[in-house]
Structure formats: structure tokens, C-alpha cells
Short mmCIF file of C-alpha atoms in Angstrom, two decimals:
data_model
loop_
_atom_site.label_atom_id
_atom_site.label_comp_id
_atom_site.label_asym_id
_atom_site.label_seq_id
_atom_site.Cartn_x
_atom_site.Cartn_y
_atom_site.Cartn_z
CA VAL A 1072 5.54 4.83 20.74
CA GLY A 1073 8.87 3.81 19.26
CA THR A 1074 10.37 6.81 17.47
CA LEU A 1075 13.81 6.18 16.08
CA ASN A 1076 16.33 9.01 16.34
CA GLY A 1077 18.43 10.61 13.65
CA ARG A 1078 18.45 10.81 9.91
CA ARG A 1079 18.88 7.60 7.98
CA THR A 1080 21.37 6.79 5.27
CA SER A 1081 19.46 5.51 2.28
CA ALA A 1082 20.70 2.43 0.41
CA SER A 1083 19.60 1.87 -3.16
CA LEU A 1084 17.79 -1.23 -4.33
CA HIS A 1085 20.87 -2.16 -6.35
CA SER A 1086 23.24 -2.02 -3.38
CA LEU A 1087 20.83 -4.07 -1.23
CA ARG A 1088 20.65 -6.76 -3.94
CA LYS A 1089 24.44 -6.63 -4.31
CA GLN A 1090 24.90 -7.13 -0.54
CA GLY A 1091 22.57 -10.11 -0.70
CA SER A 1092 20.09 -8.59 1.73
CA LEU A 1093 17.32 -8.19 -0.84
CA SER A 1094 15.97 -11.08 -2.86
CA ASP A 1095 12.79 -12.22 -4.59
CA THR A 1096 11.78 -15.12 -2.33
CA VAL A 1097 11.71 -15.62 1.41
CA GLU A 1098 13.84 -18.80 1.14
CA GLU A 1099 16.84 -16.61 0.27
CA ILE A 1100 16.49 -14.52 3.46
CA GLU A 1101 17.43 -15.58 6.99
CA ILE A 1102 14.16 -14.94 8.81
CA ILE A 1103 14.49 -14.05 12.50
CA SER A 1104 10.79 -13.84 13.29
CA SER A 1105 7.38 -13.81 11.61
CA TYR A 1106 3.79 -12.96 12.51
CA GLU A 1107 0.44 -13.46 10.81
CA MET A 1108 -1.10 -9.98 10.51
CA GLU A 1109 -3.25 -7.88 8.21
CA MET A 1110 -1.94 -5.05 6.04
CA LEU A 1111 -3.87 -2.00 4.88
CA MET A 1112 -3.71 -1.87 1.10
CA LEU A 1113 -3.78 1.27 -1.02
CA ASP A 1114 -7.42 0.61 -1.96
CA GLY A 1115 -8.43 0.75 1.74
CA THR A 1116 -8.91 -3.00 2.25
CA TRP A 1117 -7.13 -5.15 4.81
CA GLN A 1118 -5.43 -8.26 3.45
CA PRO A 1119 -3.75 -11.06 5.40
CA ARG A 1120 0.04 -10.92 5.28
CA THR A 1121 2.86 -12.79 6.91
CA VAL A 1122 5.17 -10.12 8.32
CA CYS A 1123 8.76 -11.38 8.65
CA TRP A 1124 12.10 -9.79 9.31
CA SER A 1125 15.77 -10.55 9.01
CA LYS A 1126 18.79 -8.53 10.17
CA HIS A 1127 18.38 -6.21 7.17
CA LEU A 1128 14.79 -6.37 5.91
CA LEU A 1129 11.16 -6.23 6.92
CA VAL A 1130 9.28 -8.51 4.52
CA PHE A 1131 5.57 -8.82 3.67
CA LEU A 1132 4.37 -12.12 2.17
CA ARG A 1133 0.96 -13.01 0.82
CA LYS A 1134 -0.59 -15.73 2.91
CA GLY A 1135 0.75 -19.14 1.89
CA ASP A 1136 3.23 -17.69 -0.63
CA SER A 1137 7.02 -17.41 -0.50
CA GLN A 1138 7.16 -14.56 -3.04
CA LEU A 1139 7.85 -11.18 -1.49
CA ALA A 1140 4.85 -8.84 -1.75
CA ASP A 1141 6.83 -5.90 -0.37
CA THR A 1142 10.03 -5.17 1.56
CA ILE A 1143 11.39 -2.38 3.73
CA PRO A 1144 15.11 -2.10 4.46
CA LEU A 1145 15.26 -1.88 8.28
CA HIS A 1146 17.72 1.03 8.26
CA GLU A 1147 15.12 3.10 6.36
CA ILE A 1148 12.38 2.77 8.98
CA VAL A 1149 11.92 6.20 10.55
CA VAL A 1150 9.07 5.44 13.00
CA VAL A 1151 7.38 2.32 14.31
CA SER A 1152 4.43 3.18 16.52
CA GLU A 1153 1.09 2.13 17.81
CA MET A 1154 -1.49 4.35 16.17
CA SER A 1155 -2.79 7.02 18.48
CA GLU A 1156 -6.48 7.86 18.83
CA ILE A 1157 -5.97 11.10 16.87
CA GLU A 1158 -4.15 9.34 14.01
CA ARG A 1159 -6.92 6.76 13.75
CA HIS A 1160 -9.57 9.46 13.39
CA THR A 1161 -7.65 11.75 10.99
CA SER A 1162 -6.34 9.14 8.55
CA THR A 1163 -8.45 8.94 5.36
CA GLU A 1164 -7.67 5.23 4.93
CA PHE A 1165 -9.01 4.58 8.39
CA THR A 1166 -12.06 6.78 7.92
CA GLU A 1167 -13.05 4.63 4.92
CA TYR A 1168 -12.33 1.48 6.90
CA VAL A 1169 -14.50 2.65 9.82
CA GLN A 1170 -17.40 3.36 7.47
CA GLN A 1171 -17.13 -0.15 6.01
CA ARG A 1172 -16.97 -1.82 9.46
CA LYS A 1173 -19.84 0.01 11.25
CA ALA A 1174 -22.19 -2.97 10.84
CA SER A 1175 -19.59 -5.43 12.12
CA THR A 1176 -19.90 -7.18 15.46
CA VAL A 1177 -16.23 -6.40 16.24
CA SER A 1178 -15.71 -2.98 17.75
CA VAL A 1179 -13.88 -0.69 15.32
CA ASP A 1180 -11.89 0.96 18.13
CA GLU A 1181 -10.92 -2.45 19.51
CA ARG A 1182 -9.52 -3.60 16.14
CA MET A 1183 -7.93 -0.23 15.35
CA SER A 1184 -6.06 -0.20 18.65
CA LEU A 1185 -4.14 -3.22 17.35
CA THR A 1186 -2.73 -1.24 14.39
CA VAL A 1187 0.99 -0.56 13.98
CA GLN A 1188 2.20 2.32 11.82
CA ILE A 1189 5.56 1.97 10.04
CA ARG A 1190 6.92 5.11 8.37
CA THR A 1191 9.84 4.91 5.95
CA LEU A 1192 12.56 7.33 4.90
CA PRO A 1193 11.28 9.80 2.24
CA GLU A 1194 14.40 9.46 0.07
CA GLY A 1195 14.67 5.71 0.63
CA TYR A 1196 13.70 2.55 -1.24
CA ASN A 1197 9.99 2.90 -0.31
CA SER A 1198 9.86 6.67 -0.99
CA GLY A 1199 8.51 7.60 2.43
CA ARG A 1200 5.47 5.34 2.31
CA THR A 1201 3.62 4.73 5.56
CA TYR A 1202 2.59 1.12 6.15
CA TYR A 1203 -0.25 0.03 8.44
CA VAL A 1204 -0.33 -3.51 9.80
CA ARG A 1205 -2.81 -4.90 12.27
CA ALA A 1206 -2.24 -7.64 14.79
CA GLY A 1207 -4.80 -10.15 15.97
CA GLU A 1208 -4.09 -9.43 19.63
CA ASP A 1209 -2.46 -6.76 21.79
CA GLN A 1210 0.52 -8.88 22.84
CA THR A 1211 1.48 -9.49 19.19
CA ARG A 1212 1.23 -5.75 18.44
CA GLN A 1213 3.51 -4.89 21.37
CA GLU A 1214 6.07 -7.55 20.37
CA VAL A 1215 6.12 -6.31 16.76
CA VAL A 1216 6.63 -2.66 17.79
CA LYS A 1217 9.36 -3.55 20.28
CA GLU A 1218 11.26 -5.86 17.90
CA LEU A 1219 11.04 -3.56 14.88
CA CYS A 1220 12.26 -0.57 16.92
CA ARG A 1221 15.20 -2.60 18.21
CA LEU A 1222 16.14 -4.13 14.85
CA SER A 1223 15.78 -0.84 13.01
CA SER A 1224 18.04 0.92 15.53
CA GLU A 1225 20.65 -1.83 15.13
CA ALA A 1226 20.44 -1.62 11.32
CA VAL A 1227 20.91 2.15 11.45
CA ARG A 1228 23.96 1.77 13.71
CA ARG A 1229 25.46 -0.76 11.27
CA MET A 1230 24.84 1.57 8.32
CA GLU A 1231 26.27 4.59 10.17
CA ALA A 1232 29.36 2.61 11.22
CA LYS A 1233 29.85 1.55 7.62
CA THR A 1234 29.37 5.15 6.55
CA ARG A 1235 31.96 6.42 9.08
CA PHE A 1236 34.47 3.89 7.75
CA GLN A 1237 33.76 4.96 4.18
CA GLU A 1238 34.22 8.62 5.19
CA SER A 1239 37.62 7.86 6.72
CA GLN A 1240 38.60 5.96 3.56
CA GLU A 1241 37.66 8.98 1.46
CA ARG A 1242 39.71 11.33 3.70
CA VAL A 1243 42.78 9.08 3.41
CA GLY A 1244 42.23 8.85 -0.35
CA ARG A 1245 42.05 12.65 -0.68
CA VAL A 1246 45.32 13.05 1.23
CA TYR A 1247 47.01 10.29 -0.77
CA HIS A 1248 45.94 11.76 -4.12
CA SER A 1249 46.79 15.35 -3.15
CA PHE A 1250 49.62 17.07 -5.02
CA PRO A 1251 51.75 17.83 -1.88
CA PHE A 1252 51.59 14.19 -0.73
CA GLN A 1253 52.56 12.92 -4.19
CA ILE A 1254 55.53 15.37 -4.33
CA CYS A 1255 56.72 14.28 -0.86
CA THR A 1256 56.38 10.59 -1.81
CA ALA A 1257 58.27 11.14 -5.08
CA ALA A 1258 61.02 13.06 -3.24
CA LEU A 1259 61.38 10.31 -0.62
CA MET A 1260 61.60 7.62 -3.31
CA SER A 1261 64.17 9.65 -5.24
CA MET A 1262 66.26 10.19 -2.09
CA ASN A 1263 66.09 6.45 -1.42
CA PHE A 1264 67.63 5.69 -4.85
CA ILE A 1265 70.33 8.36 -4.35
CA LEU A 1266 71.39 7.08 -0.96
#
């Protein structure tokens, strides 16, 4: 299970578009890796998706399409995990899925063990939505979990570093704009003209 530590700093859709890390088509994004998987839709059906990621985004594409079906900023991923046995049996989406697949020749538990759960930041771009994607084989599932955990951790570190820099800029700005600092600066400039 790949749980990512700490609270995430949420970036708005506008700031992601402004930074150039969010766009409407996959051609505008530098893709690092992609996998053919299935995604659990809100209506309880599984649909084929190409799951891609860049340094900043996790992207879902409809099969054979370059239009983005959905995106998740990597710094807003809270948890990437393989679904546990308990989660598979308590999730309502999966209960419906199991009922639909009982007549299938493929074992439900075998297919469900290939499911990856991706939880997002509640106050983020995706409003805390939990995504479920399913790999075709165990090796793919393990690679996806490992890579998304690593990339998400790196994205969070980048955002936190940027945030620390912004905090230091704000502190310097508060000191600069403070009344005592302005008086001292004015006095020094006046003394410079006198001397």
C-alpha cells in the first residue's frame, strides 16, 4: 500500500492552466508513461482508458482519443493503493460489479485483486473523488502503484518547496512594508542627502 504522507497544498484549475501543466489534449502534455487499463465509472461500469502521467498530472484518455477524459494533479493525490480484501467487499460500486460478473468465467476476486485505488485531496481540483482503475495483469498494477506513489511524492515536494519560497517572500514583504522599516529607510536616505 502506498500511502503518501502529509497534507497537500491544493492548486486551482486556473493556476494549473496558467503554469501550462493542464491542457485539453494529450499532445500538449509531456507524457512520461502510459498504460491501457479499465476505469470504474460513476454508473458502476468499467470502461477502457489509457492512463498516462507527466511530471504534474495523471491523465485518463478514452481509448483511441487524445481528448482528456479526466485529470488529477499529482500533488493532490493523497493515497495510491492496491485495494484490500475488506475494501473490495465494502465498496458499493464493487458490490454492484460483483453481482454483474457472477456468471462470468473470470474469477471476480482475480480481477478485483488487480484494482488500484487513487484518492484525491478533498479541497483539491477533484474534490476528494476516489478513482478505481484496473490493470490487466499483476505486474502492471504493481508498476502503476509504485510509479504514482513516487511521482506524487515528488510533485508534493515541488509544491511544498514553492510554498516555502512564497512564505519567505511574504515575510520579507511584510517587513519591507512595515512602518518602522519605512521610517528607517526614509531616515537613511535623508541622512545620505545631508552628508
